[in-house]
Coordinates of C-alpha atoms (C1' of nucleotides) in Angstrom, one line a residue:
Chain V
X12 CA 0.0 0.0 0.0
X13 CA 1.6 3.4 -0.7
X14 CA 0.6 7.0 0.3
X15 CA 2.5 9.9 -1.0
X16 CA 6.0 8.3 -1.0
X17 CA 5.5 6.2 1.6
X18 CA 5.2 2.9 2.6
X19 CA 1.7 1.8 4.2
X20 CA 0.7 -1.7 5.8
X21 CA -2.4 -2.7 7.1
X22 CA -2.5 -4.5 10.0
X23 CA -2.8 -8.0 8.7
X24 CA 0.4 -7.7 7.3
X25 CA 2.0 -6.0 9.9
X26 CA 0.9 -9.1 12.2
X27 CA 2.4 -11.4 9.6
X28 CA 5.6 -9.7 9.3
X29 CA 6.3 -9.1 13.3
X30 CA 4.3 -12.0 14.1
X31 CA 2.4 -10.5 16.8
X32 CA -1.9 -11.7 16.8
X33 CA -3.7 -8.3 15.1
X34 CA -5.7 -8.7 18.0
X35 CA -2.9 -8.2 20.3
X36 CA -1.7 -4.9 18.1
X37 CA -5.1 -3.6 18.6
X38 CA -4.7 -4.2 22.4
X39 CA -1.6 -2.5 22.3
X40 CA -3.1 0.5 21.1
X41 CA -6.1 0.5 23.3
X42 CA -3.8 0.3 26.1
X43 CA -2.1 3.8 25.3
X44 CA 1.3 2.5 24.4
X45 CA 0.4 2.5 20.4
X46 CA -0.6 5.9 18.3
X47 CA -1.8 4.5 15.2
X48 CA -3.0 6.2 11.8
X49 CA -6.7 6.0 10.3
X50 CA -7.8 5.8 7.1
X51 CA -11.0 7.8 6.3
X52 CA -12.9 4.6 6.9
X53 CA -11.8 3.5 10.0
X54 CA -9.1 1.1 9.0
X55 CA -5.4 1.6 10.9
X56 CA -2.6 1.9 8.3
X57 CA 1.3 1.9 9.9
X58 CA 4.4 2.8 8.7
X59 CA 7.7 1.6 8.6
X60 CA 8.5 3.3 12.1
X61 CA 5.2 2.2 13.5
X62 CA 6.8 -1.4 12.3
X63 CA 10.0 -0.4 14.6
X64 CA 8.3 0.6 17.7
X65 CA 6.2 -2.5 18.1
X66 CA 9.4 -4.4 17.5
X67 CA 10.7 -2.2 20.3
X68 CA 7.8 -2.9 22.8
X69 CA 8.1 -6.8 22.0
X70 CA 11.5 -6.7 23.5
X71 CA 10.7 -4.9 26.1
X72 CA 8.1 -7.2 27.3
X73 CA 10.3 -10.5 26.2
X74 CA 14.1 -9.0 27.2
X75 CA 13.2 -6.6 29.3
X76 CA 10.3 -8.5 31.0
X77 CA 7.9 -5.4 31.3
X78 CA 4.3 -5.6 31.1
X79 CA 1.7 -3.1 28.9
X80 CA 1.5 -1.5 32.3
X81 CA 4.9 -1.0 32.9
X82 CA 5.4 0.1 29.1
X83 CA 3.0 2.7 29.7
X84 CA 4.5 4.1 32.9
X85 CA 8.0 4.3 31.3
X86 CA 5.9 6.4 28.6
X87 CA 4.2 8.5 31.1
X88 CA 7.5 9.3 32.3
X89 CA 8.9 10.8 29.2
X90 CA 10.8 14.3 29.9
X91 CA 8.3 16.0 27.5
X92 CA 9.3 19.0 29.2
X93 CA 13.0 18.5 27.8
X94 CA 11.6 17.7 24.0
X95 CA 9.7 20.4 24.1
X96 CA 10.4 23.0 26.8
X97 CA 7.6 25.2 28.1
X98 CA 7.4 27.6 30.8
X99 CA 6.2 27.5 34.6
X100 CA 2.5 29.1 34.0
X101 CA 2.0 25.6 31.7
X102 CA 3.7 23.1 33.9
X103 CA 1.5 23.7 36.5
X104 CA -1.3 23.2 34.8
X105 CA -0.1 19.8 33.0
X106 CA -0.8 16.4 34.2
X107 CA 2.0 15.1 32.0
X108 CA 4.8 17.3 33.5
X109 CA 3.0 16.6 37.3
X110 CA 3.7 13.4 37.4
X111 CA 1.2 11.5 35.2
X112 CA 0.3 7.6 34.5
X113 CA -0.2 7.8 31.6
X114 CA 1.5 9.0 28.3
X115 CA 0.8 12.9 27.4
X116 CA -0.9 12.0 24.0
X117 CA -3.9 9.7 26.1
X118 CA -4.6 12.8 27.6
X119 CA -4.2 15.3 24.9
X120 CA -7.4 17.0 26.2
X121 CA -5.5 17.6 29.1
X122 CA -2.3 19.5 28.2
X123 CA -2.2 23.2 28.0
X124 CA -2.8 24.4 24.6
X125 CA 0.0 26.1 24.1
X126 CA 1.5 22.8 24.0
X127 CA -1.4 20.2 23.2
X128 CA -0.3 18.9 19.8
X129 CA -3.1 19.0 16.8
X130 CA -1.5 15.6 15.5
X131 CA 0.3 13.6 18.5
X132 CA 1.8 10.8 15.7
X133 CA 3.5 14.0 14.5
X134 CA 4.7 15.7 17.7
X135 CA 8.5 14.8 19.1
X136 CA 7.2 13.5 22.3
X137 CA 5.5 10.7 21.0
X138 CA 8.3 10.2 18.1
X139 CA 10.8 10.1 20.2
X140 CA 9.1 7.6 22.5
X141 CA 7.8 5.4 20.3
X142 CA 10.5 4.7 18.0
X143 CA 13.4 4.1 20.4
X144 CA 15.1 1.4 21.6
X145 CA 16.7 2.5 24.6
X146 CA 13.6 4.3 25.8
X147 CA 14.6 3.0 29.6
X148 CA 17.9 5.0 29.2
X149 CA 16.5 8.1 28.3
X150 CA 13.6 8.0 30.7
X151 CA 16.9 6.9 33.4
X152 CA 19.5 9.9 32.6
X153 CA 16.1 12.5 31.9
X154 CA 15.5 12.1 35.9
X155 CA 18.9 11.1 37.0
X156 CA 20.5 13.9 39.8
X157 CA 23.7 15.1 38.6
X158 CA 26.2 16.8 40.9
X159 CA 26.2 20.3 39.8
X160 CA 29.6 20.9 40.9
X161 CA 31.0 18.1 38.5
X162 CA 28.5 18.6 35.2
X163 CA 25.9 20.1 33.7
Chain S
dA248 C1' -10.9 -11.0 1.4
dT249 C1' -9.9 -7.9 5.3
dT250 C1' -10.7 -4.9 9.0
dC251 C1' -13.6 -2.6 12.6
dT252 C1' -16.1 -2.2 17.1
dG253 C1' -18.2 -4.1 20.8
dA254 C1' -19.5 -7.9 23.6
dC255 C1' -18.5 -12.2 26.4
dA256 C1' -19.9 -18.9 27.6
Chain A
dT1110 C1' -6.0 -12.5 25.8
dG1111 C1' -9.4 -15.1 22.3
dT1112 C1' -13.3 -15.2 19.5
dC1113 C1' -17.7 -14.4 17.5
dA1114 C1' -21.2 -11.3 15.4
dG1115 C1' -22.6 -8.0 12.0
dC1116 C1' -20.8 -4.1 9.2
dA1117 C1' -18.2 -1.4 5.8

DNA sequence: ATTCTGACA
DNA sequence: TGTCAGCA
């Protein structure tokens, strides 16, 4: 399937190709840990990267031995606020940056507008989340305290 | 033929 | 997580 230069499965053959039950794909996305594109009718279409992060998440649950749950907290705890900085006034008004459960795009109705995202597939938050492998590391060195007097 | 949502012996 | 129904 193809789309302006770009290459398009549906999720049949995504589930053939990463060998993961469509049903289980589905699950992954009702869960929050999956943002996936829509056709006009209804019917999911991924792409190449979408391919790459659901590789990602099957190690994690197989290497890494995390659960959707713990997937989804690791989300929750992306430093958003690093990707894309914003000020005091909207931190204190956003459940992502205040310690949220969940990833910031399952509660896009919640962010601040002047950072909500009109397309959260397309917004470096969820880009850089979902298509890294070391997702743990950056979530690690993000909250890590540094010694002021030695770096940084 | 394939996918989608919602429901559940 | 699986699976079946009834649609698009």
């Amino acid at each position: 399937m193809k789309k302006q230069n770009k290459q398009w499965y549906r999720i049949g053959e995504v589930a053939r190709k990463l060998d993961i039950a469509v049903e289980t794909i589905r699950m992954y996305e009702r869960e929050g840990i999956l943002l996936i594109e829509k056709t006009a009718t209804g019917q999911r279409i991924f792409t190449n990267e979408d391919l790459n992060w659901l590789r990602c998440i099957r190690k994690l649950i197989k290497e890494e031995r995390l659960n959707i749950e713990g997937i989804r907290r690791l989300l929750a705890m992306m430093p958003c606020w690093k990707i894309r900085p914003c000020s005091i006034e909207e931190r204190s008004e956003c459940p992502a940056f205040n310690g949220a459960m969940q990833p910031c795009w399952t509660m896009k109705e919640k962010i601040p507008l002047t950072c909500r995202a009109q397309n959260c597939r397309e917004c470096s938050v969820y880009q850089t989340a979902a298509h890294c492998e070391n997702i743990k590391e950056i979530v690690y060195n993000a909250y890590r305290v540094t010694d002021s007097r030695r770096e940084g």
